[in-house]
Short mmCIF file of C-alpha atoms in Angstrom, two decimals:
data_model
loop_
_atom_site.label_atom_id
_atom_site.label_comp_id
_atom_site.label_asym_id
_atom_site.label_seq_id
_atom_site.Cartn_x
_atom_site.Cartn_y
_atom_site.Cartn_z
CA UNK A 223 66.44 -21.92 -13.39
CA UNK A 224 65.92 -24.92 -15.74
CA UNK A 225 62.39 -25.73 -16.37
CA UNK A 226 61.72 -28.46 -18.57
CA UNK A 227 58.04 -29.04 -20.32
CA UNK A 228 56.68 -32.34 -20.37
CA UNK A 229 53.60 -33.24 -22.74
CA UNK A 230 51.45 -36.03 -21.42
CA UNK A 231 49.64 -37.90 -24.25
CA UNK A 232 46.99 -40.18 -23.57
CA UNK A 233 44.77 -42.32 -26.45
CA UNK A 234 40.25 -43.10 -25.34
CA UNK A 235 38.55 -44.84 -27.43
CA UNK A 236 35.10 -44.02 -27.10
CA UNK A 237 32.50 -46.13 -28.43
CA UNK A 238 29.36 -44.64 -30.36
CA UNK A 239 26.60 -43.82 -28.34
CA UNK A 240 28.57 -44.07 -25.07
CA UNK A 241 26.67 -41.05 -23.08
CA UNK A 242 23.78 -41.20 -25.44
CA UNK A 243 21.56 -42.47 -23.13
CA UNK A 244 17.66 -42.19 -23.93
CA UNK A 245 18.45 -40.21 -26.92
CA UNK A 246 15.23 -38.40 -28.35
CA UNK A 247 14.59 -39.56 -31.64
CA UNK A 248 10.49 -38.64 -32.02
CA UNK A 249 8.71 -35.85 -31.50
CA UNK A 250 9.15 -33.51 -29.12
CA UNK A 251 9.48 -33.00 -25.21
CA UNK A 252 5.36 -31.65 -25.13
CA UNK A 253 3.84 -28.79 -22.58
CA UNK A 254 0.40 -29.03 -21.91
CA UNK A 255 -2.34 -27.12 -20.58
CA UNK A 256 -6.01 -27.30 -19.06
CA UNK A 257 -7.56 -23.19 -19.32
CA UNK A 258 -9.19 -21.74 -16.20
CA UNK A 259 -12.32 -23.04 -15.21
CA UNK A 260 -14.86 -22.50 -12.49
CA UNK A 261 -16.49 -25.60 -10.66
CA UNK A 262 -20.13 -25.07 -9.63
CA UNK A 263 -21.30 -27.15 -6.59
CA UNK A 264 -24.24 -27.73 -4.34
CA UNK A 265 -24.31 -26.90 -1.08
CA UNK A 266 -25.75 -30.58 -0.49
CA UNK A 267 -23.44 -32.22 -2.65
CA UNK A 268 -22.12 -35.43 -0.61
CA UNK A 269 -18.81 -35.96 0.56
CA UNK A 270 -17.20 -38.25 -1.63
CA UNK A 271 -13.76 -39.09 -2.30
CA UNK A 272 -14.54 -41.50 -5.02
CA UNK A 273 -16.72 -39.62 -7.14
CA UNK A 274 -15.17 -36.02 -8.49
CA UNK A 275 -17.74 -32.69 -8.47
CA UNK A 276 -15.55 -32.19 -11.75
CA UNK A 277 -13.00 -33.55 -14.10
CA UNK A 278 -11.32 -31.47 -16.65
CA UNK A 279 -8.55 -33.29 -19.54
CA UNK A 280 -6.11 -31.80 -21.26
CA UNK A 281 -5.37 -32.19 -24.73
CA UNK A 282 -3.25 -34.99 -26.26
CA UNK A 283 0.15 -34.96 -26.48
CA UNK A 284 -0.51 -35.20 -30.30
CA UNK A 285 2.09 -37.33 -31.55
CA UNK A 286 4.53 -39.76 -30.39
CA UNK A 287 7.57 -38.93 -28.56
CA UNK A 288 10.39 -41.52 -28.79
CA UNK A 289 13.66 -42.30 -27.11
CA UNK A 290 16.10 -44.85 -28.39
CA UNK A 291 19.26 -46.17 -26.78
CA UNK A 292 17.75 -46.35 -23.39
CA UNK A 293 19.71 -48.43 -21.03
CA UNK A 294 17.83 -51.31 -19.01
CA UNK A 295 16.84 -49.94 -15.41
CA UNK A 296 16.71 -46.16 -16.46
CA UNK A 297 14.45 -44.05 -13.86
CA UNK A 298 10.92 -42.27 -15.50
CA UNK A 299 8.10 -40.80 -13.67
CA UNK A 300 5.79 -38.44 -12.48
CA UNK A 301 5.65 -35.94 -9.76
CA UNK A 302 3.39 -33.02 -8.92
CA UNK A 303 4.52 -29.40 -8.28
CA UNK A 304 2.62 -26.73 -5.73
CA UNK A 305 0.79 -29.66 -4.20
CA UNK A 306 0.77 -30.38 -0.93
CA UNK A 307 -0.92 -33.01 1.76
CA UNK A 308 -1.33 -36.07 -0.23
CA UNK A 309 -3.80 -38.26 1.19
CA UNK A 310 -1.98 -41.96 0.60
CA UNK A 311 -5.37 -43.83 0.23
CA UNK A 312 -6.76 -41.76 -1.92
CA UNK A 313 -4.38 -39.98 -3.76
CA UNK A 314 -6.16 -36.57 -3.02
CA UNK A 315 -3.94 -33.80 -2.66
CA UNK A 316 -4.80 -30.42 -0.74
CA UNK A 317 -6.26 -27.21 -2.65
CA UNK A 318 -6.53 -23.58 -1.69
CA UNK A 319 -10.16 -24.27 -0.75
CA UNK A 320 -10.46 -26.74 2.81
CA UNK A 321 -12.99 -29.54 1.80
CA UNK A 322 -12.15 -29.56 -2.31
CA UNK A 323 -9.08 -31.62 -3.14
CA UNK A 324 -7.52 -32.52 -6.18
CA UNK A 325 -6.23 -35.72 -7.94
CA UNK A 326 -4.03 -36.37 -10.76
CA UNK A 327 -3.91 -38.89 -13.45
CA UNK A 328 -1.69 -39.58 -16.97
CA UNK A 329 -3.14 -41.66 -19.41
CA UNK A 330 -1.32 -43.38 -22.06
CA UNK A 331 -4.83 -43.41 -24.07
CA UNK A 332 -5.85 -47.03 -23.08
CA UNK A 333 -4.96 -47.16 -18.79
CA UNK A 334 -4.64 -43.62 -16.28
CA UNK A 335 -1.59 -44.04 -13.76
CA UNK A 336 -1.54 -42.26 -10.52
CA UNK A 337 0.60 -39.16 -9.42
CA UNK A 338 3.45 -39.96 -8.24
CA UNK A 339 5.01 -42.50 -9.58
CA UNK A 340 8.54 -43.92 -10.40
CA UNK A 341 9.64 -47.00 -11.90
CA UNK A 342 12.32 -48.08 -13.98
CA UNK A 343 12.53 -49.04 -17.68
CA UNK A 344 12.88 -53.02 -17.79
CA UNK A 345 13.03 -54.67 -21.41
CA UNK A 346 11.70 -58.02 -22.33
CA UNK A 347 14.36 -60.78 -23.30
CA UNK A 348 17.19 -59.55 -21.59
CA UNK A 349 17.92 -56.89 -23.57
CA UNK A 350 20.46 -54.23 -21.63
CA UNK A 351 19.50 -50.97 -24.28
CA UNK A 352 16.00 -50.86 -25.78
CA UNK A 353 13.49 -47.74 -26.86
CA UNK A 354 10.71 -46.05 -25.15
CA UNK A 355 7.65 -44.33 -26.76
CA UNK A 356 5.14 -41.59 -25.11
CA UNK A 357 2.15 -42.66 -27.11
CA UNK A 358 0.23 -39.53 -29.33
CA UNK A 359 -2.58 -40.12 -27.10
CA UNK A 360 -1.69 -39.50 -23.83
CA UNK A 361 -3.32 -36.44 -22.14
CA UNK A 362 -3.77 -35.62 -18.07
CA UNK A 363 -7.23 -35.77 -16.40
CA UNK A 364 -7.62 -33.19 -13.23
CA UNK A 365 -9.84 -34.09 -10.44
CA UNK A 366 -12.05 -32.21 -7.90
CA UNK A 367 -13.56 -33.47 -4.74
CA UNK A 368 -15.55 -32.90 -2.12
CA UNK A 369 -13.75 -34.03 0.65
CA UNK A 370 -15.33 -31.89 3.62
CA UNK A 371 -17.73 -28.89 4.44
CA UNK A 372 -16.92 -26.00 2.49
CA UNK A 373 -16.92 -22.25 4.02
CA UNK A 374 -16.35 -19.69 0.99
CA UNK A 375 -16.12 -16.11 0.75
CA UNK A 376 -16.73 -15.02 -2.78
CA UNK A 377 -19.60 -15.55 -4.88
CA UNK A 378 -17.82 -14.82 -7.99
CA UNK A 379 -15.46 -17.83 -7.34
CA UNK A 380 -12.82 -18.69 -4.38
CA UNK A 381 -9.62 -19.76 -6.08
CA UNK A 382 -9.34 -23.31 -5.63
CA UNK A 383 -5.78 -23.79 -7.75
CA UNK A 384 -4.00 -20.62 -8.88
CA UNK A 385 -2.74 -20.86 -12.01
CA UNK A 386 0.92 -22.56 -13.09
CA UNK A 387 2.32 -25.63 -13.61
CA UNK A 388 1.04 -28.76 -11.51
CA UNK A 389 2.72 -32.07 -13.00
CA UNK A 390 5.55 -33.17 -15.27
CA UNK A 391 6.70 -36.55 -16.33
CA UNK A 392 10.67 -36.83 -16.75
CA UNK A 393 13.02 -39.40 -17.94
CA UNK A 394 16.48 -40.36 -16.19
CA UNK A 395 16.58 -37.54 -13.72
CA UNK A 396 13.80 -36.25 -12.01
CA UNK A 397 13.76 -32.53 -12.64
CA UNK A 398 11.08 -30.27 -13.91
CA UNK A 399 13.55 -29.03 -16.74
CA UNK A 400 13.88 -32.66 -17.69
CA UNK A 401 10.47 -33.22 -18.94
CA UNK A 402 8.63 -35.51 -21.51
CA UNK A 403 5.25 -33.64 -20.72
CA UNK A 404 4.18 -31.35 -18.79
CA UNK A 405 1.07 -29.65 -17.96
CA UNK A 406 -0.07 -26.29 -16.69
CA UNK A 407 -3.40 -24.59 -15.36
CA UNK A 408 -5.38 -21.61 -15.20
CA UNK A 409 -6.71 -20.53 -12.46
CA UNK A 410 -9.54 -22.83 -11.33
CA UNK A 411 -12.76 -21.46 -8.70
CA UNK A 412 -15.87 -22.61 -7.40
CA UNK A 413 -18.83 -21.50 -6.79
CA UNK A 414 -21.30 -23.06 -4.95
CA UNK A 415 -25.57 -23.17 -5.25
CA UNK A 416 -27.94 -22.97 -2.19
CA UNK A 417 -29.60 -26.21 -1.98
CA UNK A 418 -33.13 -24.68 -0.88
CA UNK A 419 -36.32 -26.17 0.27
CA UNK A 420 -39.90 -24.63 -0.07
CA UNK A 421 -43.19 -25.15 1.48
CA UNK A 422 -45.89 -27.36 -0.09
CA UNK A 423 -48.22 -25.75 -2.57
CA UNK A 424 -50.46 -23.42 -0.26
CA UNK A 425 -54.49 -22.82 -0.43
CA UNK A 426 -56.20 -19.74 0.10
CA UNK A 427 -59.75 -20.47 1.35
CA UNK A 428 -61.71 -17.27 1.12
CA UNK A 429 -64.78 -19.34 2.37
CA UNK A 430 -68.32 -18.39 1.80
CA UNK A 431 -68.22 -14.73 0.35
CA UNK A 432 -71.03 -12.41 0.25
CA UNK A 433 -71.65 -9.32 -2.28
CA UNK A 434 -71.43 -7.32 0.16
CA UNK A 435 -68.34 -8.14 1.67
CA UNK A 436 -66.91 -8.28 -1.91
CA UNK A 437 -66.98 -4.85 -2.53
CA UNK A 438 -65.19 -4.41 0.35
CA UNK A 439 -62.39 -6.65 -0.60
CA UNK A 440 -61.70 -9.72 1.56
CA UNK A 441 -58.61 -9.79 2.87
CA UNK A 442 -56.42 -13.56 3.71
CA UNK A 443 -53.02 -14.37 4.92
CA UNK A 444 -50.98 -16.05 2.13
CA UNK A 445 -47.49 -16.95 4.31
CA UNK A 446 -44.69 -19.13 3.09
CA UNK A 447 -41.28 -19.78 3.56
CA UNK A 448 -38.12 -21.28 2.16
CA UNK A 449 -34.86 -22.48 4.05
CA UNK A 450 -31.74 -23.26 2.33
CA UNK A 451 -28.10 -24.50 2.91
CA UNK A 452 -25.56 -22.10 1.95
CA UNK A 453 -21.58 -22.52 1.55
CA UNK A 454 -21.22 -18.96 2.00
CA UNK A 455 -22.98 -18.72 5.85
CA UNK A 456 -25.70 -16.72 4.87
CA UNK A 457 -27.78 -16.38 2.23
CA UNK A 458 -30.57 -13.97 0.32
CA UNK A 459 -34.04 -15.08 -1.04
CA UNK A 460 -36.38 -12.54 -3.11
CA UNK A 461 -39.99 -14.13 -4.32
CA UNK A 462 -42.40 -12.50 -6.56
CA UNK A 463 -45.03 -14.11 -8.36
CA UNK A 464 -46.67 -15.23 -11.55
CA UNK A 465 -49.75 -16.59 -13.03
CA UNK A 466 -51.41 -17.58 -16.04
CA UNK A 467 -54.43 -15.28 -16.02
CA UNK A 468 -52.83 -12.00 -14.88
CA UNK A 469 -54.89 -8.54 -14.99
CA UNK A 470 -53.59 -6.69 -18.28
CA UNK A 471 -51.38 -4.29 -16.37
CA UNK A 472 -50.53 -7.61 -13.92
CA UNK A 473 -51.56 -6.08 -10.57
CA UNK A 474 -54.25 -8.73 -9.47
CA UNK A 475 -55.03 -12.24 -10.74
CA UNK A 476 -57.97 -13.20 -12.90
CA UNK A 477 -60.29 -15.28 -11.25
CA UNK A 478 -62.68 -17.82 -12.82
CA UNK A 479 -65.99 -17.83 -11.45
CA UNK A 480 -68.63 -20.84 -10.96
CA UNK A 481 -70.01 -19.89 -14.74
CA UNK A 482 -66.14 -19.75 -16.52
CA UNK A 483 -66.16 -15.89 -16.33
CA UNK A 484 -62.55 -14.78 -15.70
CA UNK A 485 -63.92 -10.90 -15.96
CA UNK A 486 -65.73 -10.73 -12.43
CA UNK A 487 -63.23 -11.55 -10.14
CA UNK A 488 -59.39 -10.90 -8.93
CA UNK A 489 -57.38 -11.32 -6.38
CA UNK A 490 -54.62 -9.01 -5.36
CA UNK A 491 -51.41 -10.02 -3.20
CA UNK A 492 -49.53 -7.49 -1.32
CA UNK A 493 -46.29 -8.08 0.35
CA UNK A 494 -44.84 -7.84 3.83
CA UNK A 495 -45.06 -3.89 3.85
CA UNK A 496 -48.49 -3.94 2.07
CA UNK A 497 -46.91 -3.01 -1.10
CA UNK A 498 -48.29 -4.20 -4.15
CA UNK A 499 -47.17 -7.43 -5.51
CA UNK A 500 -47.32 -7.37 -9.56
CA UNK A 501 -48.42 -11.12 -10.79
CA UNK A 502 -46.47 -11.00 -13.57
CA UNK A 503 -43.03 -11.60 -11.98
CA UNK A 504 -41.87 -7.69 -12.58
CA UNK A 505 -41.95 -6.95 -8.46
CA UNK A 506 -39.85 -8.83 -5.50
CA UNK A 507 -39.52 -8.89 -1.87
CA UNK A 508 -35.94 -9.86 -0.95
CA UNK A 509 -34.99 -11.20 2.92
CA UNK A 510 -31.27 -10.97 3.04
CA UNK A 511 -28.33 -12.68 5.45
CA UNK A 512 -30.32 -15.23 6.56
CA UNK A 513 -28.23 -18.00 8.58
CA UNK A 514 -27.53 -20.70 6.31
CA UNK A 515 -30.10 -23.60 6.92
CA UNK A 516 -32.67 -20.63 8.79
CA UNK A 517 -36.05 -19.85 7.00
CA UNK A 518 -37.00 -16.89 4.98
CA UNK A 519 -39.74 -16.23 6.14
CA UNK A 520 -42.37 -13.94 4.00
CA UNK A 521 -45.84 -12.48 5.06
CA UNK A 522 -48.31 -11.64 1.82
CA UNK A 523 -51.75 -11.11 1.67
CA UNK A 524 -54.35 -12.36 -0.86
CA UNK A 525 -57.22 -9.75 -1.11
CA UNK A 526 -60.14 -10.83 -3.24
CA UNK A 527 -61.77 -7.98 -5.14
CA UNK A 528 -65.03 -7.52 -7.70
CA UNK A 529 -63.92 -7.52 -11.36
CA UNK A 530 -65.05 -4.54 -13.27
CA UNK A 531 -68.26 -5.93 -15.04
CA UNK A 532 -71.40 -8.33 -13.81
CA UNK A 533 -71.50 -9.86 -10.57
CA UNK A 534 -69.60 -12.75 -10.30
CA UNK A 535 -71.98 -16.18 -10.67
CA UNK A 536 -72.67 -18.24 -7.28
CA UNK A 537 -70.50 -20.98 -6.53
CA UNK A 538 -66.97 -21.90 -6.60
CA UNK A 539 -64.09 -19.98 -7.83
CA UNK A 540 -60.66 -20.81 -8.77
CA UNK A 541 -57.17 -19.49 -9.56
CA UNK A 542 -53.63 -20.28 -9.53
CA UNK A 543 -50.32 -18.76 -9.12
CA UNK A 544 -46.85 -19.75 -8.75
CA UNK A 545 -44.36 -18.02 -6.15
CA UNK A 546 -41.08 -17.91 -7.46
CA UNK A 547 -37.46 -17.77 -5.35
CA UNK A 548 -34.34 -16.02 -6.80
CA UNK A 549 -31.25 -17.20 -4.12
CA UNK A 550 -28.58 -16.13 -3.76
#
């Protein structure tokens, strides 16, 4: 069998730059990151989706990337990754947590743009091939919202984002390989505070008090309570108590008689189960899971005792002391 070989020539002329489209020229495609953070929040903070419970930036791209040769109507953007249930009116996307969202913005240092976006490169005086430049200053901005009631587990910090890359811009094609910046995140939490409220300053009237009944001790109800709204369902209030004129070893208060001695008279506060209540803050009763937006409610005693010197002068006597609430 004959076989005969034929060779097929065939002359291109290519011109320079043909498939150099948006060919980088400055700088350098740029990563970007924001570290882990933990949001703190009230338990009474307002639903808002205008104003964020926090805003963190990353930092700036540095210096400028450029791309020259870029053909009139070439695709850019921005698009988010591992975020889901975009609100269109607000641009608030969907977190881990129900009731925080999240929003993201790109600034060019002097304007923010919104995620996402595409549009199309589009050069002034009809100009087909032209250049396009990522300014040095352009960084992303990460918002957080409140946009409903929160119910959280973990008072160490519910994960609100996990950590990983969240946004990219791209040129041409819109792949997450084909970036011009991108950023990533640590993980981000919250934690939220009770938002509490106490009772009005309270008076303990021992009324008309007799030497006799003095050295007796006399004996009044001191009762208070606190209630406070909680993201976690419940929550846990200990008090204890200070004042300015504690006993040296802080078990009663100092008391200043009708003459200015402070050496006659004390006062002595026990707590729920008659247990002594130090005044200088060292002691605590705690309630614990108490119904978020329920009272704890707390049952002392203010006994009023002789000093250890003179008989106290006739007449009015005076003290003060502060309750203070550790919540949890």
């Amino acid at each position: 069998m004959l076989r005969i070989a034929i060779a097929l020539l065939s002359t291109m002329l290519i011109s320079p730059g043909a498939w150099a489209v948006c060919t980088l020229a400055r700088g350098q495609p740029t990563p970007l990151a924001i570290a882990s953070q933990t949001i703190t929040i009230s338990a009474d903070a307002a639903i808002d989706s205008a104003t964020p419970v926090a805003q963190y930036d990353s930092p700036a791209v540095g210096s400028d990337i450029g791309y020259d040769n870029c053909v009139n109507g070439s695709e850019y953007g921005k698009r988010v990754l591992n975020l889901l249930g975009q609100d269109s009116s607000t641009r608030i996307y969907q977190t881990n947590i129900s009731g925080i969202g999240v929003k993201l913005l790109f600034s060019n240092g002097t304007a923010f743009g919104n995620f996402p976006s595409t549009s199309y490169l589009n050069f002034s005086g009809g100009e087909t091939v032209g250049t396009l430049d990522i300014p040095g200053q352009s960084f992303y901005r990460v918002q957080f919202f409140k946009t409903g009631n929160l119910r959280l587990n973990n008072a160490t910090g519910d994960t609100v984002l996990s950590p990983g890359q969240i946004a990219y811009n791209y040129l041409l094609n819109d792949n997450p390989a084909n970036f011009t910046t991108n950023l990533t995140i640590g993980e981000i939490k919250v934690i939220s505070t009770p938002s509490c409220t106490a009772d009005n300053g309270k008076t303990v009237d021992f009324n008309t008090v007799t030497p006799t009944l003095l050295s007796a001790g006399v004996t009044r109800n001191l009762d208070f309570a606190i209630v406070c709204k909680s993201d976690y369902g419940t929550y846990s209030a200990k008090a204890s108590m200070t004042t300015d004129t504690p006993s040296s070893d802080g078990s009663y208060i100092r008391v200043e008689d009708a003459a200015g001695n402070k050496d006659r008279l004390g006062i002595r506060i026990t707590d729920g189960l008659n247990q002594l209540m130090k005044v200088d803050g060292s002691t605590s009763e705690q309630k614990s899971s108490i119904t978020s937006q329920g009272p704890a409610e707390f049952s002392w005693k203010a006994t009023l005792i002789p000093g250890n010197t003179a008989t106290p002068a006739g007449g009015t006597f005076t003290a003060k002391a502060e309750i203070v609430f550790d919540i949890q």
